[in-house]
Structures are given as C-alpha cells and as structure tokens.
Amino acid sequence: ILSEGGIGTNRGVTIAGDKAFMVTDHAHLLGFNRFTGEKLWDAEMGSHLESYSSTSPPLPVGDLLVVGVAGGEEGARGFLDAYRASTGERVWRWYSIPKRGEKGSETWIGQALEHGCGATWMPGSYDPQLDLIYWAIGNPCPDIAGEERIGDNLYTSSVVALNAKTGEMKWYYQFTPHDTHDWDAVQPMLLVDEIWPVPSAVEGRGKPRKLLMHGDRNGMFYVLDRTNGEVLLTANLSTKVTWHKGFTSDGKPIVDPASIATKEGIAACPGGGGGANFQATSYNPITKLFYARVSDSCGIYTSHDDPLGVAGNRWFGRGTPSEQARKQLADLMAGYQAGVFIRAIDPFTGRKVWDLPAPAGRSGVLSTASGLIVLGGGGGLLVVDAKSGKPLWNVNIAQTTQGSPMTFMVGGKQYIALPGTSSITAYVLY
C-alpha cells in the first residue's frame, strides 16, 4: 500500500474488447491484454506523495476510459481523467474543485480551497445518445469542519454531467451544499428512460423523459432530467431527515443552519452512514419501483481544528461531542425505529411502498424482470418479491458478502453471482 488514500482497496476491473484495465492504490491506470495478461501501458494519474489514490475501475466510453481518484480524506484535489484505451494517452482532465478565481471558487471562503478534496472515487454512468458522462463527487475537506470553507463548496457532494469527448461540464446539481457530515454523493446514478407524469388537465398523462434517479447518503431521493439537470422530484429516502428546511422552486435545498457541524457538536439525521451508501441501487421498469439499501439513523457532527492540507494526513476535522450534543441525539432518536432496510420507493411520487429489515453486510440490490430482488448479507443470498417485499428464499454461502450481486447469461442459462470474503459464489437459475 503506497497511498493511505486507497487503504489497499480495489473494486474490480474493466473489460473492453481484447483489453482489461485496473487502477492501483498509488493512482496508476494499467492496461493489459485480457487473454495473456501482458501489461500494455501504465499511466500515472496523480502522485501518491500528494495523497492521490484510485480504488474503482474506469468507465469505458468508446476508445476512452474515464476514471476518478480517491484521497477525499487526505486533502487531494479531486479530478476526472479520460485516457485512450488503445495507448494510455490522457485526453482530458476535469477538476472537481475550482482554482481561486475560477467559476465556483466564490463558494469557498477560507483556506480550505487548495485542499478541498471532492474525490471522484466511484464509477460514473454514460448516456451514448447524449454523449454525456454523469459522475458523483465526494465530500469537501476537511470532512466535518466547515469553518475554513464557508459557502456551498462547489462541486463537492454533487453530480456533474460532462461531455464525454472534451470533459466540458454541461450542468451540475449539488445534493448537499456545504456538507459538514461526510455524506459525499457517490451513490449510483441510475439512467432511466420513462414516461414522466406531467400534471395537466388537458393531457392527463406524462411524456417521455430521460431521467437520472439517485438515492443519496444525505437521506434524500432525487429524480432529475438528465438532459439539463432540472430537478423533477425530491423525497425522503430515510424516514427522518433534519438537515434541510425544504427546497426552492428550482430544487436547491434550504440548509438548516442548526444542522451544520460545530465544535460543541450537533445532532442531525441521517447519521454518517446515510441514507443510501455506495452500494448498488436498482430501478425496475416493470414494477416501476426504485430499490435501495437504506439506513434510518441520526448522528452527532462535531468539528475540530485540524492542520490544513498536510499531505498524507487524514483530514476529517472531527472533534469530541459535548454532553449537550449527546442529549440532542437521544432526543432525536427517541421513538425512532432506527435500522438498515431494503426499501422500495415509488420514484414518481416519492412514496415508500415497502420496507424489509436488511441482513448484515454491505451488499446492494439487484432487481430482475421476473419480479425478484436479490441481495447478499448475513452470510447468505436473499431473494425477495419485488412488488411486496416478501422474502422468498435464503441460501447460506458461509461468508461475508463484499459487494453487490450481478446476473449474466452463459450457454442459454442465467446465473447470479455474489462476491464474498474469499470467493465468488454463483447460482444457476432454472
């Protein structure tokens, strides 16, 4: 492990044509011959001496590989790179944190801008018709202490839409302005083409829209028009959300000042784990439901004066809460049924349809055309009815799940595979 930012984490490989690609924990992107294992090229994205790392495989877009960096607790300035898959040549770079004087830098008042983080550590999504890449941006730094970064802190805790060929930003939407909770916004961006309801006494029906659905760690669920970033719907994903007082007419959250971290500590909902986290979410076009692993929780957020921008040091800005903050948390949690759930949301209304206590683990969810929800956890593989949330069967795989399930076809048979602690377990469906 060369960079503390990566902590030795690697979330997989990308297969494209006759090549395979992976990142390293010291922020290199490697290209291989997928059949022989021969290394074809090695591109350095950033120096591990500046706390750069990379943890997730690149997104293939034609002959380009779009890839992000980790280091969002170490003061590394976030960026996205695009490389030629054939040669490893860098084509463009887009920074998630503006330089002083650039557009967006006015949302950073204080000394934190130069090490503002905004890591790009989870893969994005691509729409080939619009030729746009959608990428989620991580938290600002320091994570909890906001005193040296007064303002919205663009483009952290946001989704950005970039031109795939040039890296030029077309639009952005910030889920959590001035995030002092380490919520990020790196949860999956689901690209959905659907009929979106349009209230009209004349038409009485919706129209085709290119949508982006997103369940955030801040406890909220969002539907955006992915052509222009227009906010179509905001709704609670977590049962209790206290950090905002509503949304403006154009969809910007109205942050409650009482939810911003202080040195004495404040209690707010959700807790640090969300909401939804980075595990897979799913939309099923048959049931018309959005599915996610969701935490109902609250937490204490206490800021602390950590040294600014010391490369290689964790830069949380997190302090010890006061007794008053602990009492505030107890009051928030009184009578609240906290826990982790598999939750089904109607994305057209924001209504919660059903809840199921989630098994232990960090697995995301997979939904199928046959009306099933598949997830791992508790040492097993759980299958649930997608319409009702009723558990159907559970298979013990005798190991902790380390990722989300996937499905694929081989020889006319459908398989479901689930990564565990030391192996991958696959089942064939008859």
Coordinates of C-alpha atoms in Angstrom, one line a residue:
I1 CA 0.0 0.0 0.0
L2 CA 1.7 3.2 -1.2
S3 CA -1.1 5.7 -0.6
E4 CA -3.2 5.9 2.6
G5 CA -6.0 7.3 0.5
G6 CA -6.6 3.9 -1.1
I7 CA -6.1 1.8 2.0
G8 CA -5.4 -1.1 -0.3
T9 CA -8.9 -1.0 -1.7
N10 CA -9.7 -2.2 -5.2
R11 CA -13.2 -2.5 -6.6
G12 CA -12.6 -4.5 -9.7
V13 CA -11.5 -4.4 -13.3
T14 CA -12.9 -3.2 -16.6
I15 CA -13.1 -5.4 -19.7
A16 CA -13.3 -3.6 -23.1
G17 CA -12.6 -5.5 -26.3
D18 CA -9.4 -7.5 -26.0
K19 CA -8.1 -5.5 -23.1
A20 CA -8.6 -5.4 -19.3
F21 CA -8.0 -2.3 -17.2
M22 CA -7.4 -1.7 -13.5
V23 CA -6.3 1.1 -11.1
T24 CA -3.8 0.9 -8.3
D25 CA -3.7 2.3 -4.8
H26 CA -1.0 4.8 -5.9
A27 CA -3.2 6.3 -8.6
H28 CA -2.0 4.5 -11.7
L29 CA -4.2 3.2 -14.5
L30 CA -3.0 0.0 -16.1
G31 CA -3.9 -1.6 -19.4
F32 CA -3.5 -5.4 -20.1
N33 CA -4.1 -7.9 -22.8
R34 CA -7.1 -9.7 -21.3
F35 CA -6.1 -13.1 -22.8
T36 CA -2.3 -13.2 -22.0
G37 CA -2.0 -10.8 -19.0
E38 CA 0.7 -8.8 -20.8
K39 CA 0.9 -5.2 -19.5
L40 CA 0.4 -2.8 -22.4
W41 CA 0.7 0.5 -20.7
D42 CA 0.9 2.3 -17.4
A43 CA -0.5 5.8 -16.9
E44 CA 0.1 7.8 -13.7
M45 CA -3.0 9.8 -12.8
G46 CA -1.5 11.6 -9.7
S47 CA 1.3 11.3 -7.2
H48 CA 0.8 9.2 -4.1
L49 CA 3.1 11.7 -2.4
E50 CA 0.2 14.2 -2.8
S51 CA -2.2 11.6 -1.3
Y52 CA -3.7 10.5 -4.6
S53 CA -5.1 7.0 -4.9
S54 CA -7.6 5.2 -7.1
T55 CA -10.0 2.5 -6.0
S56 CA -12.6 1.9 -8.7
P57 CA -12.3 0.6 -12.3
P58 CA -12.6 3.0 -15.2
L59 CA -15.8 3.6 -17.2
P60 CA -15.3 2.6 -20.9
V61 CA -16.7 5.2 -23.4
G62 CA -15.8 4.3 -26.9
D63 CA -12.0 4.3 -27.1
L64 CA -11.8 6.4 -23.9
L65 CA -11.5 5.2 -20.3
V66 CA -12.9 7.7 -17.8
V67 CA -11.5 7.3 -14.3
G68 CA -11.5 9.1 -10.9
V69 CA -9.3 9.3 -7.9
A70 CA -9.6 8.8 -4.2
G71 CA -7.9 10.8 -1.4
G72 CA -11.1 12.6 -0.2
E73 CA -9.9 12.5 3.5
E74 CA -6.3 13.5 2.8
G75 CA -6.7 16.9 1.1
A76 CA -6.2 15.6 -2.5
R77 CA -7.9 17.9 -5.1
G78 CA -10.4 15.7 -7.0
F79 CA -10.4 15.3 -10.7
L80 CA -11.7 13.0 -13.6
D81 CA -9.3 11.8 -16.3
A82 CA -10.0 10.4 -19.8
Y83 CA -7.4 8.1 -21.4
R84 CA -7.1 6.4 -24.8
A85 CA -7.8 2.7 -24.1
S86 CA -5.5 1.8 -27.0
T87 CA -2.4 3.8 -25.9
G88 CA -2.9 5.1 -22.3
E89 CA -2.6 8.7 -23.6
R90 CA -4.5 11.2 -21.4
V91 CA -7.2 13.1 -23.5
W92 CA -8.7 15.4 -20.9
R93 CA -8.9 16.3 -17.2
W94 CA -11.7 17.9 -15.3
Y95 CA -11.2 19.2 -11.7
S96 CA -14.0 18.9 -9.2
I97 CA -12.5 21.8 -7.1
P98 CA -12.0 25.1 -8.9
K99 CA -8.8 27.2 -8.6
R100 CA -9.1 30.6 -6.9
G101 CA -10.6 33.0 -9.4
E102 CA -12.3 30.3 -11.5
K103 CA -16.1 29.9 -11.6
G104 CA -17.2 28.2 -8.4
S105 CA -14.3 29.3 -6.3
E106 CA -16.5 32.0 -4.8
T107 CA -18.3 29.2 -2.9
W108 CA -15.1 28.6 -0.9
I109 CA -14.5 31.3 1.7
G110 CA -11.4 30.4 3.8
Q111 CA -8.2 28.5 3.5
A112 CA -9.5 25.0 2.5
L113 CA -9.9 25.5 -1.2
E114 CA -6.4 24.4 -2.2
H115 CA -7.0 21.0 -0.5
G116 CA -10.8 20.9 -0.9
C117 CA -11.0 17.2 -1.9
G118 CA -14.1 16.4 -3.9
A119 CA -12.8 12.9 -4.6
T120 CA -14.3 11.0 -7.6
W121 CA -13.8 7.5 -6.2
M122 CA -16.8 5.7 -7.5
P123 CA -17.6 4.9 -11.2
G124 CA -20.0 7.1 -13.2
S125 CA -22.6 6.4 -15.8
Y126 CA -22.7 7.2 -19.6
D127 CA -25.5 8.1 -22.0
P128 CA -24.4 7.4 -25.5
Q129 CA -27.3 9.2 -27.1
L130 CA -26.5 12.5 -25.3
D131 CA -22.7 11.7 -25.2
L132 CA -22.7 12.7 -21.5
I133 CA -21.0 11.2 -18.5
Y134 CA -22.6 11.5 -15.1
W135 CA -20.2 11.4 -12.2
A136 CA -20.8 11.7 -8.5
I137 CA -18.4 13.9 -6.5
G138 CA -17.4 13.2 -2.9
N139 CA -17.2 15.3 0.2
P140 CA -15.3 18.6 0.8
C141 CA -12.3 18.7 3.1
P142 CA -12.0 18.8 6.0
D143 CA -14.9 16.4 6.2
I144 CA -16.7 17.8 9.2
A145 CA -15.1 21.2 10.0
G146 CA -16.6 23.9 7.7
E147 CA -15.1 27.0 9.3
E148 CA -12.4 27.4 6.7
R149 CA -14.7 26.7 3.7
I150 CA -17.7 28.9 4.2
G151 CA -20.1 28.6 1.2
D152 CA -21.6 25.8 -0.9
N153 CA -18.2 24.3 -1.7
L154 CA -18.8 23.5 -5.4
Y155 CA -18.6 20.9 -6.9
T156 CA -18.5 18.6 -3.9
S157 CA -21.4 16.4 -2.9
S158 CA -22.8 16.9 -6.4
V159 CA -23.5 15.1 -9.7
V160 CA -21.8 16.6 -12.8
A161 CA -22.7 16.0 -16.4
L162 CA -19.6 16.2 -18.7
N163 CA -19.2 16.0 -22.4
A164 CA -17.5 12.6 -23.0
K165 CA -15.2 13.8 -25.7
T166 CA -13.9 17.0 -24.1
G167 CA -14.7 16.8 -20.4
E168 CA -16.6 20.1 -20.6
M169 CA -19.2 20.4 -17.9
K170 CA -22.8 20.8 -19.2
W171 CA -24.6 21.0 -15.9
Y172 CA -24.3 20.1 -12.2
Y173 CA -26.6 19.6 -9.3
Q174 CA -25.4 19.8 -5.7
F175 CA -27.2 17.4 -3.4
T176 CA -25.7 18.8 -0.1
P177 CA -24.3 22.3 -0.1
H178 CA -21.6 22.9 2.4
D179 CA -21.5 19.3 3.5
T180 CA -20.3 19.0 7.1
H181 CA -21.4 15.4 7.6
D182 CA -19.1 13.4 5.2
W183 CA -22.1 12.3 3.2
D184 CA -20.4 12.5 -0.3
A185 CA -22.7 12.0 -3.2
V186 CA -21.1 8.9 -4.6
Q187 CA -24.1 6.7 -4.6
P188 CA -25.1 5.2 -8.0
M189 CA -26.6 7.4 -10.7
L190 CA -29.3 5.4 -12.5
L191 CA -30.1 6.4 -16.1
V192 CA -33.8 5.7 -16.8
D193 CA -35.9 6.4 -19.8
E194 CA -39.5 6.6 -18.7
I195 CA -42.8 8.4 -19.1
W196 CA -42.7 11.2 -16.5
P197 CA -46.1 12.3 -15.1
V198 CA -46.8 15.9 -16.1
P199 CA -49.8 17.4 -14.2
S200 CA -52.2 18.6 -16.9
A201 CA -56.0 18.8 -17.0
V202 CA -55.7 18.7 -20.8
E203 CA -53.3 15.9 -21.4
G204 CA -53.8 13.9 -18.2
R205 CA -50.6 11.9 -18.9
G206 CA -46.9 12.2 -18.9
K207 CA -44.3 12.4 -21.7
P208 CA -41.0 10.5 -22.4
R209 CA -38.1 11.9 -20.3
K210 CA -34.5 10.9 -19.9
L211 CA -34.2 10.7 -16.1
L212 CA -31.5 10.3 -13.6
M213 CA -32.5 8.6 -10.3
H214 CA -30.3 8.9 -7.2
G215 CA -30.6 7.9 -3.6
D216 CA -28.2 9.9 -1.5
R217 CA -26.3 9.4 1.7
N218 CA -28.0 12.7 2.9
G219 CA -31.2 10.7 3.3
M220 CA -32.9 12.1 0.2
F221 CA -34.1 10.6 -3.1
Y222 CA -33.9 12.6 -6.3
V223 CA -35.2 12.4 -9.9
L224 CA -33.5 14.8 -12.4
D225 CA -33.9 15.4 -16.1
R226 CA -30.5 14.2 -17.2
T227 CA -30.5 16.3 -20.4
N228 CA -30.3 19.6 -18.4
G229 CA -30.2 18.9 -14.6
E230 CA -33.8 20.0 -13.9
V231 CA -35.0 18.7 -10.6
L232 CA -38.2 16.8 -11.1
L233 CA -38.7 15.2 -7.6
T234 CA -37.2 15.3 -4.2
A235 CA -38.4 12.9 -1.4
N236 CA -37.3 11.3 1.8
L237 CA -35.3 8.1 1.4
S238 CA -34.5 7.9 5.1
T239 CA -37.6 8.2 7.3
K240 CA -36.2 11.1 9.3
V241 CA -34.2 13.9 7.6
T242 CA -33.4 17.1 9.6
W243 CA -30.6 18.9 7.7
H244 CA -32.8 20.9 5.4
K245 CA -36.0 23.0 5.6
G246 CA -37.3 22.2 2.2
F247 CA -36.3 23.1 -1.4
T248 CA -36.5 26.2 -3.5
S249 CA -38.6 26.3 -6.7
D250 CA -35.6 25.3 -8.8
G251 CA -34.8 22.4 -6.5
K252 CA -32.0 23.8 -4.3
P253 CA -32.1 22.6 -0.7
I254 CA -32.6 25.1 2.0
V255 CA -30.0 24.0 4.5
D256 CA -30.9 24.3 8.2
P257 CA -28.1 26.3 9.9
A258 CA -28.7 24.2 13.0
S259 CA -27.5 21.1 11.1
I260 CA -24.1 22.5 10.4
A261 CA -21.3 20.9 12.5
T262 CA -19.9 22.9 15.4
K263 CA -17.1 22.4 17.9
E264 CA -19.7 21.6 20.6
G265 CA -21.4 19.1 18.3
I266 CA -24.9 19.0 16.8
A267 CA -27.2 16.1 16.2
A268 CA -28.8 15.6 12.8
C269 CA -30.5 12.9 10.7
P270 CA -29.4 10.9 8.9
G271 CA -26.2 9.6 10.5
G272 CA -22.8 9.4 8.9
G273 CA -23.7 6.2 7.0
G274 CA -26.7 7.6 5.3
G275 CA -29.3 7.3 3.8
A276 CA -28.1 5.2 1.0
N277 CA -24.4 4.4 0.7
F278 CA -22.3 3.5 -2.4
Q279 CA -23.8 0.0 -2.8
A280 CA -25.8 -0.7 -5.9
T281 CA -29.4 0.6 -6.2
S282 CA -31.9 -0.6 -8.8
Y283 CA -34.9 0.6 -10.8
N284 CA -37.3 -2.0 -12.2
P285 CA -39.3 -0.8 -15.2
I286 CA -41.9 -3.5 -14.7
T287 CA -42.7 -2.7 -11.1
K288 CA -41.9 1.0 -11.6
L289 CA -40.1 1.0 -8.2
F290 CA -36.7 2.2 -7.0
Y291 CA -34.9 -0.1 -4.6
A292 CA -32.0 0.7 -2.2
R293 CA -30.3 -0.4 1.0
V294 CA -31.2 2.5 3.4
S295 CA -30.1 3.4 6.9
D296 CA -32.6 5.1 9.2
S297 CA -30.3 6.7 11.7
C298 CA -29.1 10.0 13.3
G299 CA -25.6 11.1 14.3
I300 CA -23.5 13.7 16.0
Y301 CA -21.3 16.0 13.9
T302 CA -18.5 17.8 15.8
S303 CA -15.9 19.9 14.1
H304 CA -12.3 20.3 15.2
D305 CA -9.3 22.5 14.1
D306 CA -7.1 20.0 12.2
P307 CA -4.0 21.3 10.4
L308 CA -4.9 22.4 6.9
G309 CA -3.8 20.4 3.9
V310 CA -1.0 18.3 5.3
A311 CA -0.4 15.7 2.6
G312 CA -0.7 12.1 3.8
N313 CA -2.7 13.0 6.9
R314 CA -6.3 12.2 7.4
W315 CA -8.2 15.5 7.4
F316 CA -11.5 14.8 8.9
G317 CA -11.8 17.9 11.2
R318 CA -13.8 15.8 13.6
G319 CA -13.9 16.5 17.3
T320 CA -15.4 15.1 20.5
P321 CA -19.1 15.9 21.1
S322 CA -20.4 17.7 24.2
E323 CA -22.9 16.3 26.6
Q324 CA -25.5 18.7 25.2
A325 CA -25.0 17.2 21.7
R326 CA -25.4 13.7 23.1
K327 CA -28.6 14.7 24.7
Q328 CA -29.8 16.2 21.4
L329 CA -29.1 12.9 19.7
A330 CA -31.0 11.0 22.3
D331 CA -34.0 13.3 21.8
L332 CA -33.9 12.8 18.1
M333 CA -33.7 9.0 18.4
A334 CA -36.5 8.8 21.0
G335 CA -39.2 6.6 19.4
Y336 CA -37.3 6.4 16.1
Q337 CA -37.2 2.9 14.6
A338 CA -33.5 3.0 13.6
G339 CA -32.0 0.3 11.5
V340 CA -31.0 -0.7 8.0
F341 CA -33.7 -1.6 5.5
I342 CA -34.2 -2.7 1.9
R343 CA -36.6 -0.1 0.8
A344 CA -38.9 0.3 -2.2
I345 CA -39.8 3.8 -3.3
D346 CA -42.3 4.9 -6.0
P347 CA -40.0 7.3 -7.9
F348 CA -43.0 9.1 -9.5
T349 CA -44.5 10.2 -6.1
G350 CA -41.7 9.7 -3.6
R351 CA -43.9 7.4 -1.6
K352 CA -42.4 4.5 0.4
V353 CA -44.0 1.3 -0.8
W354 CA -42.4 -1.3 1.4
D355 CA -39.6 -1.9 3.9
L356 CA -37.7 -5.1 4.8
P357 CA -35.0 -5.2 7.6
A358 CA -31.8 -5.7 5.7
P359 CA -29.4 -8.6 6.6
A360 CA -26.0 -7.7 7.9
G361 CA -23.4 -6.7 5.3
R362 CA -22.8 -4.1 2.6
S363 CA -24.5 -5.7 -0.4
G364 CA -26.5 -3.6 -2.8
V365 CA -29.6 -4.8 -4.6
L366 CA -30.4 -6.4 -8.0
S367 CA -33.9 -6.4 -9.5
T368 CA -35.0 -8.8 -12.2
A369 CA -37.6 -8.9 -15.0
S370 CA -39.1 -11.9 -13.2
G371 CA -40.1 -9.8 -10.2
L372 CA -37.2 -10.6 -7.8
I373 CA -34.9 -8.6 -5.6
V374 CA -31.6 -10.2 -5.0
L375 CA -29.1 -9.2 -2.3
G376 CA -26.4 -10.6 -0.1
G377 CA -25.9 -10.3 3.6
G378 CA -25.9 -12.2 6.9
G379 CA -23.7 -14.9 5.3
G380 CA -26.3 -15.6 2.6
L381 CA -28.0 -14.8 -0.6
L382 CA -31.5 -13.4 -0.1
V383 CA -34.3 -13.3 -2.7
V384 CA -37.3 -11.1 -2.2
D385 CA -40.6 -10.5 -4.1
A386 CA -40.1 -7.1 -5.8
K387 CA -43.7 -6.0 -5.5
S388 CA -44.4 -6.9 -1.9
G389 CA -41.0 -7.1 -0.2
K390 CA -41.9 -10.7 1.0
P391 CA -38.7 -12.9 1.5
L392 CA -38.9 -15.9 -0.8
W393 CA -35.7 -17.8 -0.1
N394 CA -32.3 -17.5 1.5
V395 CA -29.2 -19.5 0.8
N396 CA -26.2 -19.7 3.2
I397 CA -22.9 -19.0 1.5
A398 CA -21.0 -19.1 4.8
Q399 CA -19.0 -15.9 4.2
T400 CA -19.5 -12.2 4.4
T401 CA -20.6 -10.5 1.2
Q402 CA -18.2 -7.9 -0.1
G403 CA -20.2 -6.4 -3.0
S404 CA -23.5 -6.4 -4.9
P405 CA -24.9 -9.3 -6.9
M406 CA -24.8 -9.5 -10.6
T407 CA -26.5 -11.6 -13.2
F408 CA -25.3 -12.9 -16.6
M409 CA -26.1 -15.5 -19.3
V410 CA -23.8 -18.3 -20.4
G411 CA -24.9 -21.0 -22.8
G412 CA -28.5 -20.0 -22.6
K413 CA -28.6 -20.2 -18.8
Q414 CA -28.9 -17.3 -16.3
Y415 CA -26.6 -17.1 -13.4
I416 CA -26.5 -14.9 -10.3
A417 CA -23.1 -14.3 -8.7
L418 CA -22.2 -12.7 -5.4
P419 CA -18.7 -11.8 -4.2
G420 CA -17.8 -13.0 -0.7
T421 CA -14.8 -12.6 1.6
S422 CA -12.6 -15.1 -0.2
S423 CA -14.5 -16.3 -3.3
I424 CA -17.3 -15.7 -5.7
T425 CA -20.5 -17.8 -5.3
A426 CA -22.7 -18.3 -8.4
Y427 CA -26.1 -19.9 -8.8
V428 CA -27.8 -21.0 -12.0
L429 CA -31.5 -20.2 -12.4
Y430 CA -33.7 -22.9 -14.0

